[in-house]
mmCIF file of C-alpha atoms in Angstrom:
data_model
loop_
_atom_site.group_PDB
_atom_site.id
_atom_site.type_symbol
_atom_site.label_atom_id
_atom_site.label_comp_id
_atom_site.label_asym_id
_atom_site.label_seq_id
_atom_site.Cartn_x
_atom_site.Cartn_y
_atom_site.Cartn_z
ATOM 1 C CA UNK A 1 -81.200 19.996 78.016
ATOM 2 C CA UNK A 2 -78.196 22.245 78.680
ATOM 3 C CA UNK A 3 -76.078 19.153 79.221
ATOM 4 C CA UNK A 4 -77.110 17.804 75.802
ATOM 5 C CA UNK A 5 -76.237 21.126 74.093
ATOM 6 C CA UNK A 6 -72.861 21.232 75.785
ATOM 7 C CA UNK A 7 -72.207 17.626 74.739
ATOM 8 C CA UNK A 8 -73.018 18.298 71.131
ATOM 9 C CA UNK A 9 -70.850 21.432 71.109
ATOM 10 C CA UNK A 10 -67.946 19.472 72.505
ATOM 11 C CA UNK A 11 -68.280 16.840 69.781
ATOM 12 C CA UNK A 12 -68.454 19.569 67.136
ATOM 13 C CA UNK A 13 -65.400 21.242 68.571
ATOM 14 C CA UNK A 14 -63.433 18.004 68.502
ATOM 15 C CA UNK A 15 -64.356 17.447 64.846
ATOM 16 C CA UNK A 16 -63.276 20.983 63.978
ATOM 17 C CA UNK A 17 -59.904 20.483 65.643
ATOM 18 C CA UNK A 18 -59.349 17.227 63.744
ATOM 19 C CA UNK A 19 -60.348 18.926 60.484
ATOM 20 C CA UNK A 20 -57.933 21.814 61.087
ATOM 21 C CA UNK A 21 -55.115 19.370 61.768
ATOM 22 C CA UNK A 22 -55.862 17.414 58.586
ATOM 23 C CA UNK A 23 -55.932 20.629 56.518
ATOM 24 C CA UNK A 24 -52.643 21.786 58.071
ATOM 25 C CA UNK A 25 -51.004 18.521 57.057
ATOM 26 C CA UNK A 26 -52.429 18.243 53.528
ATOM 27 C CA UNK A 27 -51.625 21.766 52.338
ATOM 28 C CA UNK A 28 -47.781 21.401 52.643
ATOM 29 C CA UNK A 29 -47.972 17.923 51.118
ATOM 30 C CA UNK A 30 -49.883 19.307 48.164
ATOM 31 C CA UNK A 31 -47.393 22.115 47.709
ATOM 32 C CA UNK A 32 -44.436 19.693 47.739
ATOM 33 C CA UNK A 33 -46.222 17.349 45.334
ATOM 34 C CA UNK A 34 -46.961 20.153 42.903
ATOM 35 C CA UNK A 35 -43.336 21.250 42.994
ATOM 36 C CA UNK A 36 -42.185 17.723 42.261
ATOM 37 C CA UNK A 37 -44.663 17.455 39.435
ATOM 38 C CA UNK A 38 -43.420 20.641 37.761
ATOM 39 C CA UNK A 39 -39.684 19.772 38.255
ATOM 40 C CA UNK A 40 -36.638 21.284 36.460
ATOM 41 C CA UNK A 41 -36.464 21.102 32.710
ATOM 42 C CA UNK A 42 -32.861 21.090 31.386
ATOM 43 C CA UNK A 43 -32.094 23.193 28.294
ATOM 44 C CA UNK A 44 -31.418 21.394 24.975
ATOM 45 C CA UNK A 45 -27.818 20.167 24.647
ATOM 46 C CA UNK A 46 -25.395 22.463 22.828
ATOM 47 C CA UNK A 47 -23.724 21.392 19.567
ATOM 48 C CA UNK A 48 -21.600 22.734 16.728
ATOM 49 C CA UNK A 49 -22.925 22.138 13.221
ATOM 50 C CA UNK A 50 -21.388 22.564 9.787
ATOM 51 C CA UNK A 51 -21.961 21.868 6.137
ATOM 52 C CA UNK A 52 -19.458 19.457 4.525
ATOM 53 C CA UNK A 53 -16.272 20.894 3.049
ATOM 54 C CA UNK A 54 -14.919 20.181 -0.429
ATOM 55 C CA UNK A 55 -11.586 18.384 -0.139
ATOM 56 C CA UNK A 56 -9.499 15.594 -1.636
ATOM 57 C CA UNK A 57 -9.719 12.322 0.276
ATOM 58 C CA UNK A 58 -7.658 9.175 -0.195
ATOM 59 C CA UNK A 59 -8.405 5.556 0.605
ATOM 60 C CA UNK A 60 -5.376 3.898 2.118
ATOM 61 C CA UNK A 61 -4.175 0.780 3.874
ATOM 62 C CA UNK A 62 -1.632 1.404 6.646
ATOM 63 C CA UNK A 63 1.043 -1.186 7.390
ATOM 64 C CA UNK A 64 4.098 -1.280 9.623
ATOM 65 C CA UNK A 65 7.632 -1.980 8.473
ATOM 66 C CA UNK A 66 11.289 -1.091 8.831
ATOM 67 C CA UNK A 67 13.645 0.995 6.737
ATOM 68 C CA UNK A 68 16.236 -0.967 4.774
ATOM 69 C CA UNK A 69 18.993 -0.023 2.391
ATOM 70 C CA UNK A 70 18.147 -1.335 -1.054
ATOM 71 C CA UNK A 71 21.555 -3.016 -1.160
ATOM 72 C CA UNK A 72 23.416 -3.884 2.038
ATOM 73 C CA UNK A 73 26.775 -5.304 0.940
ATOM 74 C CA UNK A 74 28.665 -7.536 3.377
ATOM 75 C CA UNK A 75 32.362 -7.337 2.454
ATOM 76 C CA UNK A 76 33.717 -10.884 2.855
ATOM 77 C CA UNK A 77 37.520 -11.419 2.716
ATOM 78 C CA UNK A 78 38.447 -13.866 -0.047
ATOM 79 C CA UNK A 79 41.518 -15.079 1.867
ATOM 80 C CA UNK A 80 42.065 -15.850 5.536
ATOM 81 C CA UNK A 81 44.744 -14.388 7.772
ATOM 82 C CA UNK A 82 45.639 -12.041 10.618
ATOM 83 C CA UNK A 83 44.350 -8.477 10.226
ATOM 84 C CA UNK A 84 47.375 -6.153 10.232
ATOM 85 C CA UNK A 85 45.550 -2.869 9.546
ATOM 86 C CA UNK A 86 41.867 -2.007 9.960
ATOM 87 C CA UNK A 87 41.202 1.612 8.923
ATOM 88 C CA UNK A 88 37.447 1.150 8.387
ATOM 89 C CA UNK A 89 35.084 2.960 10.802
ATOM 90 C CA UNK A 90 31.329 2.722 11.349
ATOM 91 C CA UNK A 91 29.504 5.655 9.772
ATOM 92 C CA UNK A 92 32.369 6.484 7.432
ATOM 93 C CA UNK A 93 31.655 7.201 3.780
ATOM 94 C CA UNK A 94 33.826 5.064 1.530
ATOM 95 C CA UNK A 95 34.432 5.089 -2.190
ATOM 96 C CA UNK A 96 34.681 2.073 -4.414
ATOM 97 C CA UNK A 97 38.224 0.703 -4.084
ATOM 98 C CA UNK A 98 38.986 2.210 -0.647
ATOM 99 C CA UNK A 99 41.009 -0.147 1.562
ATOM 100 C CA UNK A 100 38.944 -1.511 4.459
ATOM 101 C CA UNK A 101 41.510 -3.908 5.943
ATOM 102 C CA UNK A 102 44.991 -5.332 5.306
ATOM 103 C CA UNK A 103 45.520 -9.043 5.963
ATOM 104 C CA UNK A 104 49.015 -10.419 6.631
ATOM 105 C CA UNK A 105 50.295 -10.920 3.087
ATOM 106 C CA UNK A 106 53.561 -12.764 3.829
ATOM 107 C CA UNK A 107 52.170 -16.312 3.298
ATOM 108 C CA UNK A 108 50.626 -15.272 -0.008
ATOM 109 C CA UNK A 109 53.809 -13.523 -1.095
ATOM 110 C CA UNK A 110 55.799 -16.730 -0.551
ATOM 111 C CA UNK A 111 53.262 -18.730 -2.557
ATOM 112 C CA UNK A 112 53.518 -16.173 -5.324
ATOM 113 C CA UNK A 113 57.336 -16.361 -5.386
ATOM 114 C CA UNK A 114 57.210 -20.156 -5.474
ATOM 115 C CA UNK A 115 54.727 -20.108 -8.366
ATOM 116 C CA UNK A 116 56.835 -17.506 -10.152
ATOM 117 C CA UNK A 117 59.945 -19.681 -9.887
ATOM 118 C CA UNK A 118 58.099 -22.709 -11.250
ATOM 119 C CA UNK A 119 56.712 -20.696 -14.119
ATOM 120 C CA UNK A 120 60.133 -19.273 -14.976
ATOM 121 C CA UNK A 121 61.569 -22.801 -15.162
ATOM 122 C CA UNK A 122 58.831 -24.073 -17.426
ATOM 123 C CA UNK A 123 59.068 -20.937 -19.572
ATOM 124 C CA UNK A 124 62.804 -21.566 -20.155
ATOM 125 C CA UNK A 125 62.120 -25.208 -21.048
ATOM 126 C CA UNK A 126 59.339 -24.127 -23.381
ATOM 127 C CA UNK A 127 61.646 -21.721 -25.258
ATOM 128 C CA UNK A 128 64.304 -24.416 -25.640
ATOM 129 C CA UNK A 129 61.872 -27.147 -26.790
ATOM 130 C CA UNK A 130 60.146 -24.767 -29.163
ATOM 131 C CA UNK A 131 63.452 -24.112 -30.913
ATOM 132 C CA UNK A 132 64.164 -27.831 -31.182
ATOM 133 C CA UNK A 133 60.650 -28.508 -32.467
ATOM 134 C CA UNK A 134 60.994 -25.890 -35.166
ATOM 135 C CA UNK A 135 64.246 -27.542 -36.268
ATOM 136 C CA UNK A 136 62.637 -30.988 -36.220
ATOM 137 C CA UNK A 137 64.767 -32.302 -33.339
ATOM 138 C CA UNK A 138 61.748 -33.122 -31.069
ATOM 139 C CA UNK A 139 58.292 -34.444 -31.760
ATOM 140 C CA UNK A 140 55.006 -32.590 -31.680
ATOM 141 C CA UNK A 141 53.986 -34.512 -28.572
ATOM 142 C CA UNK A 142 57.033 -33.301 -26.638
ATOM 143 C CA UNK A 143 56.342 -29.727 -27.703
ATOM 144 C CA UNK A 144 52.644 -29.940 -26.685
ATOM 145 C CA UNK A 145 53.628 -31.454 -23.320
ATOM 146 C CA UNK A 146 56.041 -28.670 -22.370
ATOM 147 C CA UNK A 147 53.550 -26.070 -23.605
ATOM 148 C CA UNK A 148 50.840 -27.486 -21.302
ATOM 149 C CA UNK A 149 53.226 -27.553 -18.337
ATOM 150 C CA UNK A 150 54.258 -23.960 -19.028
ATOM 151 C CA UNK A 151 50.589 -22.864 -19.232
ATOM 152 C CA UNK A 152 49.700 -24.667 -15.967
ATOM 153 C CA UNK A 153 52.630 -23.001 -14.182
ATOM 154 C CA UNK A 154 51.521 -19.630 -15.572
ATOM 155 C CA UNK A 155 47.987 -20.217 -14.212
ATOM 156 C CA UNK A 156 49.380 -21.073 -10.767
ATOM 157 C CA UNK A 157 51.515 -17.931 -10.840
ATOM 158 C CA UNK A 158 48.512 -15.773 -11.813
ATOM 159 C CA UNK A 159 46.429 -17.355 -9.029
ATOM 160 C CA UNK A 160 49.157 -16.675 -6.463
ATOM 161 C CA UNK A 161 49.324 -13.034 -7.574
ATOM 162 C CA UNK A 162 45.522 -12.770 -7.274
ATOM 163 C CA UNK A 163 45.520 -14.235 -3.753
ATOM 164 C CA UNK A 164 48.226 -11.776 -2.759
ATOM 165 C CA UNK A 165 46.047 -8.906 -4.004
ATOM 166 C CA UNK A 166 43.107 -10.231 -1.924
ATOM 167 C CA UNK A 167 45.138 -9.564 1.234
ATOM 168 C CA UNK A 168 44.157 -5.937 0.722
ATOM 169 C CA UNK A 169 40.362 -5.924 1.307
ATOM 170 C CA UNK A 170 38.748 -3.102 -0.656
ATOM 171 C CA UNK A 171 35.253 -1.627 -0.820
ATOM 172 C CA UNK A 172 33.370 -3.142 -3.787
ATOM 173 C CA UNK A 173 30.908 -0.225 -3.908
ATOM 174 C CA UNK A 174 30.601 3.306 -2.602
ATOM 175 C CA UNK A 175 28.444 3.841 0.475
ATOM 176 C CA UNK A 176 28.291 4.216 4.248
ATOM 177 C CA UNK A 177 29.844 1.674 6.602
ATOM 178 C CA UNK A 178 27.050 0.269 8.783
ATOM 179 C CA UNK A 179 29.096 -2.350 10.622
ATOM 180 C CA UNK A 180 32.791 -3.033 11.228
ATOM 181 C CA UNK A 181 32.813 -5.988 13.625
ATOM 182 C CA UNK A 182 36.521 -6.966 13.606
ATOM 183 C CA UNK A 183 39.776 -5.448 14.913
ATOM 184 C CA UNK A 184 43.527 -5.488 14.319
ATOM 185 C CA UNK A 185 44.957 -8.830 15.391
ATOM 186 C CA UNK A 186 41.822 -10.864 14.733
ATOM 187 C CA UNK A 187 41.793 -13.571 12.104
ATOM 188 C CA UNK A 188 39.765 -12.674 9.050
ATOM 189 C CA UNK A 189 37.897 -15.505 7.333
ATOM 190 C CA UNK A 190 34.988 -16.069 5.024
ATOM 191 C CA UNK A 191 32.568 -16.746 7.891
ATOM 192 C CA UNK A 192 32.391 -13.101 8.997
ATOM 193 C CA UNK A 193 32.366 -9.875 6.980
ATOM 194 C CA UNK A 194 35.088 -7.268 7.339
ATOM 195 C CA UNK A 195 32.373 -4.600 7.035
ATOM 196 C CA UNK A 196 28.805 -4.013 5.845
ATOM 197 C CA UNK A 197 28.305 -1.159 3.374
ATOM 198 C CA UNK A 198 25.027 0.404 2.258
ATOM 199 C CA UNK A 199 23.913 3.283 0.077
ATOM 200 C CA UNK A 200 21.849 5.425 2.468
ATOM 201 C CA UNK A 201 20.495 7.456 -0.450
ATOM 202 C CA UNK A 202 18.654 4.422 -1.738
ATOM 203 C CA UNK A 203 16.237 3.280 0.985
ATOM 204 C CA UNK A 204 13.260 0.923 0.826
ATOM 205 C CA UNK A 205 10.554 -0.584 3.037
ATOM 206 C CA UNK A 206 9.457 -4.209 2.649
ATOM 207 C CA UNK A 207 5.794 -4.682 3.545
ATOM 208 C CA UNK A 208 3.769 -7.798 4.204
ATOM 209 C CA UNK A 209 0.353 -7.014 2.690
ATOM 210 C CA UNK A 210 -2.854 -9.023 3.314
ATOM 211 C CA UNK A 211 -4.001 -11.265 0.461
ATOM 212 C CA UNK A 212 -7.237 -9.312 -0.098
ATOM 213 C CA UNK A 213 -5.244 -6.442 -1.641
ATOM 214 C CA UNK A 214 -3.336 -8.619 -4.102
ATOM 215 C CA UNK A 215 -5.615 -8.150 -7.125
ATOM 216 C CA UNK A 216 -5.824 -4.431 -6.492
ATOM 217 C CA UNK A 217 -2.060 -3.929 -6.227
ATOM 218 C CA UNK A 218 -0.879 -6.361 -8.871
ATOM 219 C CA UNK A 219 -3.250 -5.008 -11.531
ATOM 220 C CA UNK A 220 -2.606 -1.281 -11.016
ATOM 221 C CA UNK A 221 0.829 -1.026 -9.408
ATOM 222 C CA UNK A 222 1.862 2.082 -11.366
ATOM 223 C CA UNK A 223 -1.212 4.036 -10.259
ATOM 224 C CA UNK A 224 -0.457 3.548 -6.570
ATOM 225 C CA UNK A 225 1.311 6.045 -4.366
ATOM 226 C CA UNK A 226 2.638 5.644 -0.865
ATOM 227 C CA UNK A 227 3.686 7.653 2.177
ATOM 228 C CA UNK A 228 6.371 6.551 4.622
ATOM 229 C CA UNK A 229 5.816 7.988 8.110
ATOM 230 C CA UNK A 230 8.392 7.917 10.894
ATOM 231 C CA UNK A 231 6.306 8.468 14.057
ATOM 232 C CA UNK A 232 7.551 11.289 16.242
ATOM 233 C CA UNK A 233 7.988 11.276 20.001
ATOM 234 C CA UNK A 234 5.771 13.540 22.080
ATOM 235 C CA UNK A 235 7.732 16.567 23.210
ATOM 236 C CA UNK A 236 10.836 15.480 21.288
ATOM 237 C CA UNK A 237 10.109 15.270 17.575
ATOM 238 C CA UNK A 238 7.282 15.411 15.059
ATOM 239 C CA UNK A 239 6.306 12.852 12.431
ATOM 240 C CA UNK A 240 8.683 12.722 9.460
ATOM 241 C CA UNK A 241 7.039 11.916 6.115
ATOM 242 C CA UNK A 242 8.531 10.806 2.815
ATOM 243 C CA UNK A 243 6.678 10.146 -0.397
ATOM 244 C CA UNK A 244 7.373 6.754 -1.948
ATOM 245 C CA UNK A 245 6.701 4.676 -5.035
ATOM 246 C CA UNK A 246 5.935 0.992 -5.255
ATOM 247 C CA UNK A 247 9.065 -0.655 -6.617
ATOM 248 C CA UNK A 248 7.805 -4.228 -6.805
ATOM 249 C CA UNK A 249 4.867 -6.469 -5.920
ATOM 250 C CA UNK A 250 5.569 -10.126 -5.197
ATOM 251 C CA UNK A 251 3.936 -12.424 -7.790
ATOM 252 C CA UNK A 252 2.924 -14.999 -5.174
ATOM 253 C CA UNK A 253 1.206 -15.217 -1.779
ATOM 254 C CA UNK A 254 2.737 -17.018 1.175
ATOM 255 C CA UNK A 255 0.533 -20.024 1.907
ATOM 256 C CA UNK A 256 1.070 -19.845 5.671
ATOM 257 C CA UNK A 257 0.742 -16.145 6.412
ATOM 258 C CA UNK A 258 -1.612 -15.292 3.516
ATOM 259 C CA UNK A 259 0.556 -12.254 2.847
ATOM 260 C CA UNK A 260 2.527 -11.019 -0.147
ATOM 261 C CA UNK A 261 5.508 -8.676 -0.257
ATOM 262 C CA UNK A 262 5.431 -5.114 -1.543
ATOM 263 C CA UNK A 263 8.625 -3.053 -1.731
ATOM 264 C CA UNK A 264 8.347 0.751 -1.542
ATOM 265 C CA UNK A 265 11.219 3.108 -2.388
ATOM 266 C CA UNK A 266 11.567 6.434 -0.540
ATOM 267 C CA UNK A 267 11.609 9.514 -2.777
ATOM 268 C CA UNK A 268 12.372 12.510 -0.546
ATOM 269 C CA UNK A 269 13.367 13.551 2.974
ATOM 270 C CA UNK A 270 15.728 10.564 2.858
ATOM 271 C CA UNK A 271 18.309 12.141 5.183
ATOM 272 C CA UNK A 272 15.841 11.734 8.069
ATOM 273 C CA UNK A 273 15.549 7.954 7.642
ATOM 274 C CA UNK A 274 18.076 5.248 8.479
ATOM 275 C CA UNK A 275 18.088 1.447 8.113
ATOM 276 C CA UNK A 276 16.358 -0.257 11.014
ATOM 277 C CA UNK A 277 13.931 2.589 11.795
ATOM 278 C CA UNK A 278 10.311 1.621 12.490
ATOM 279 C CA UNK A 279 7.894 3.310 10.093
ATOM 280 C CA UNK A 280 4.257 3.244 9.067
ATOM 281 C CA UNK A 281 3.468 3.016 5.373
ATOM 282 C CA UNK A 282 0.244 4.264 3.825
ATOM 283 C CA UNK A 283 -0.541 2.637 0.480
ATOM 284 C CA UNK A 284 -2.888 4.994 -1.365
ATOM 285 C CA UNK A 285 -5.129 2.968 -3.646
ATOM 286 C CA UNK A 286 -7.912 5.467 -4.489
ATOM 287 C CA UNK A 287 -8.067 9.278 -4.579
ATOM 288 C CA UNK A 288 -11.321 11.276 -4.619
ATOM 289 C CA UNK A 289 -10.870 14.900 -5.678
ATOM 290 C CA UNK A 290 -13.047 17.807 -4.511
ATOM 291 C CA UNK A 291 -15.715 15.771 -2.714
ATOM 292 C CA UNK A 292 -17.851 16.775 0.333
ATOM 293 C CA UNK A 293 -16.259 15.596 3.570
ATOM 294 C CA UNK A 294 -16.681 15.840 7.335
ATOM 295 C CA UNK A 295 -14.027 15.523 10.027
ATOM 296 C CA UNK A 296 -13.778 11.918 11.145
ATOM 297 C CA UNK A 297 -14.481 13.091 14.707
ATOM 298 C CA UNK A 298 -18.058 13.896 13.640
ATOM 299 C CA UNK A 299 -18.788 10.165 13.623
ATOM 300 C CA UNK A 300 -19.901 8.369 16.766
ATOM 301 C CA UNK A 301 -18.290 5.149 17.936
ATOM 302 C CA UNK A 302 -20.861 3.121 15.964
ATOM 303 C CA UNK A 303 -20.101 5.040 12.745
ATOM 304 C CA UNK A 304 -23.317 7.077 12.729
ATOM 305 C CA UNK A 305 -23.693 10.853 12.733
ATOM 306 C CA UNK A 306 -26.435 13.492 13.071
ATOM 307 C CA UNK A 307 -28.030 15.902 10.598
ATOM 308 C CA UNK A 308 -29.418 19.134 12.033
ATOM 309 C CA UNK A 309 -32.932 20.152 10.941
ATOM 310 C CA UNK A 310 -32.958 23.968 10.832
ATOM 311 C CA UNK A 311 -36.766 24.106 10.694
ATOM 312 C CA UNK A 312 -37.663 22.301 13.925
ATOM 313 C CA UNK A 313 -34.214 22.577 15.604
ATOM 314 C CA UNK A 314 -33.871 18.815 16.031
ATOM 315 C CA UNK A 315 -31.263 16.272 14.990
ATOM 316 C CA UNK A 316 -31.700 13.050 13.026
ATOM 317 C CA UNK A 317 -29.329 10.093 13.153
ATOM 318 C CA UNK A 318 -27.993 8.596 9.884
ATOM 319 C CA UNK A 319 -25.431 5.969 8.893
ATOM 320 C CA UNK A 320 -23.273 5.962 5.751
ATOM 321 C CA UNK A 321 -23.012 2.792 3.700
ATOM 322 C CA UNK A 322 -19.605 1.921 2.207
ATOM 323 C CA UNK A 323 -17.961 4.702 4.200
ATOM 324 C CA UNK A 324 -14.902 6.218 2.502
ATOM 325 C CA UNK A 325 -12.486 7.814 4.968
ATOM 326 C CA UNK A 326 -8.865 8.520 5.786
ATOM 327 C CA UNK A 327 -7.258 9.376 9.111
ATOM 328 C CA UNK A 328 -8.893 12.848 9.260
ATOM 329 C CA UNK A 329 -11.915 13.000 6.972
ATOM 330 C CA UNK A 330 -14.870 10.926 5.832
ATOM 331 C CA UNK A 331 -16.736 11.410 2.555
ATOM 332 C CA UNK A 332 -20.390 12.470 2.549
ATOM 333 C CA UNK A 333 -22.842 11.482 -0.229
ATOM 334 C CA UNK A 334 -23.252 14.358 -2.684
ATOM 335 C CA UNK A 335 -27.004 14.352 -2.003
ATOM 336 C CA UNK A 336 -26.270 15.514 1.556
ATOM 337 C CA UNK A 337 -23.636 18.124 0.694
ATOM 338 C CA UNK A 338 -25.915 21.049 1.653
ATOM 339 C CA UNK A 339 -27.082 19.602 4.977
ATOM 340 C CA UNK A 340 -25.830 20.745 8.359
ATOM 341 C CA UNK A 341 -24.076 17.994 10.333
ATOM 342 C CA UNK A 342 -23.320 17.936 14.037
ATOM 343 C CA UNK A 343 -19.526 18.017 14.231
ATOM 344 C CA UNK A 344 -19.189 18.311 18.021
ATOM 345 C CA UNK A 345 -21.434 17.322 20.901
ATOM 346 C CA UNK A 346 -22.878 14.311 19.059
ATOM 347 C CA UNK A 347 -22.226 11.928 21.940
ATOM 348 C CA UNK A 348 -24.719 13.709 24.238
ATOM 349 C CA UNK A 349 -27.730 13.677 21.928
ATOM 350 C CA UNK A 350 -30.222 11.173 20.570
ATOM 351 C CA UNK A 351 -32.335 10.825 17.440
ATOM 352 C CA UNK A 352 -35.136 13.445 17.223
ATOM 353 C CA UNK A 353 -33.840 15.550 20.137
ATOM 354 C CA UNK A 354 -33.969 19.328 20.142
ATOM 355 C CA UNK A 355 -30.563 20.977 20.381
ATOM 356 C CA UNK A 356 -29.016 24.392 20.834
ATOM 357 C CA UNK A 357 -26.582 25.358 18.069
ATOM 358 C CA UNK A 358 -23.569 27.254 19.337
ATOM 359 C CA UNK A 359 -22.105 27.909 15.910
ATOM 360 C CA UNK A 360 -22.718 27.101 12.257
ATOM 361 C CA UNK A 361 -19.531 26.956 10.184
ATOM 362 C CA UNK A 362 -18.139 25.873 6.853
ATOM 363 C CA UNK A 363 -14.538 26.774 7.767
ATOM 364 C CA UNK A 364 -12.291 23.834 8.630
ATOM 365 C CA UNK A 365 -10.165 25.987 10.942
ATOM 366 C CA UNK A 366 -13.219 26.577 13.137
ATOM 367 C CA UNK A 367 -13.941 22.898 13.677
ATOM 368 C CA UNK A 368 -13.540 22.069 17.377
ATOM 369 C CA UNK A 369 -10.311 20.136 17.817
ATOM 370 C CA UNK A 370 -11.844 17.616 20.212
ATOM 371 C CA UNK A 371 -13.166 14.063 20.079
ATOM 372 C CA UNK A 372 -16.783 14.877 19.560
ATOM 373 C CA UNK A 373 -17.022 17.122 22.640
ATOM 374 C CA UNK A 374 -17.500 20.833 23.042
#
């Protein structure tokens, strides 16, 4: 009997020990599980929001080109010969009629003297025959013959004088010397210019414009404006901008490139531009005045943006149709002009998400100067 009681007590004791061990294991597991279930809840992402501003926005097409002088005049010598003097210098301002080079004139002087002698002889014969003709001693045919010979000799003499004058090569127009490729002792000829002259106060840009803009430009050329931008170098110089007008629009489209030519003439800041400089040209084909706009950085990569709901503190994604924008601003439909838009932080949020607003602003100077980040 005692043995049976002791046996039962031992079994009970073993069960109790097992139970205690199980409880000791389960309690920590439960605590860890509950902690994992509760977890850490991150605060809503922070954003800047703003109502649209009223500004002027312009629709443009930007094209690349190079500065040219409207007229670049290559000065070609009209006679060939050895260059005896060459006072022209690159970068020098010249006036119309200034001497650019002197070609050896001795051969042309001899031709002129020979032509002069021939003319003098025929002139003397003409005077003598004329007197005889008036007295009836010679026929009309003899008089006409000597007159023609005299006139031909006079033409040869005039031509020889003209060629002699061409030995002094002069500037045909006023301007700046862009090139002076020859030197004293070289032979001047009509295959190479003595110099190239341009008026640096009259600069243009020739643009190759896609065909799709042809109707727009050709029909309303006078209403277009343009900006010529010389890109600056970081740490060295800033962008230089000149206003421009459209001087001409080509009346045809190149069949191969599907482009047409537009020529723009610079209007101001001309001293900062030189032929050959690379520039960007903005053709302004539509201007919207005093319309609601957002900074272009408020748009996501896919062109969408977010409106902030002040009642439930959430954001809602929208997309604009037929988006009008320039390099800094995009136009907002007038129906949304009083809404708050997320202007920074939009790349870390999703549609319907709650957000924390760091600042509400309608001042452009307070817009974060970042690419959609705070």
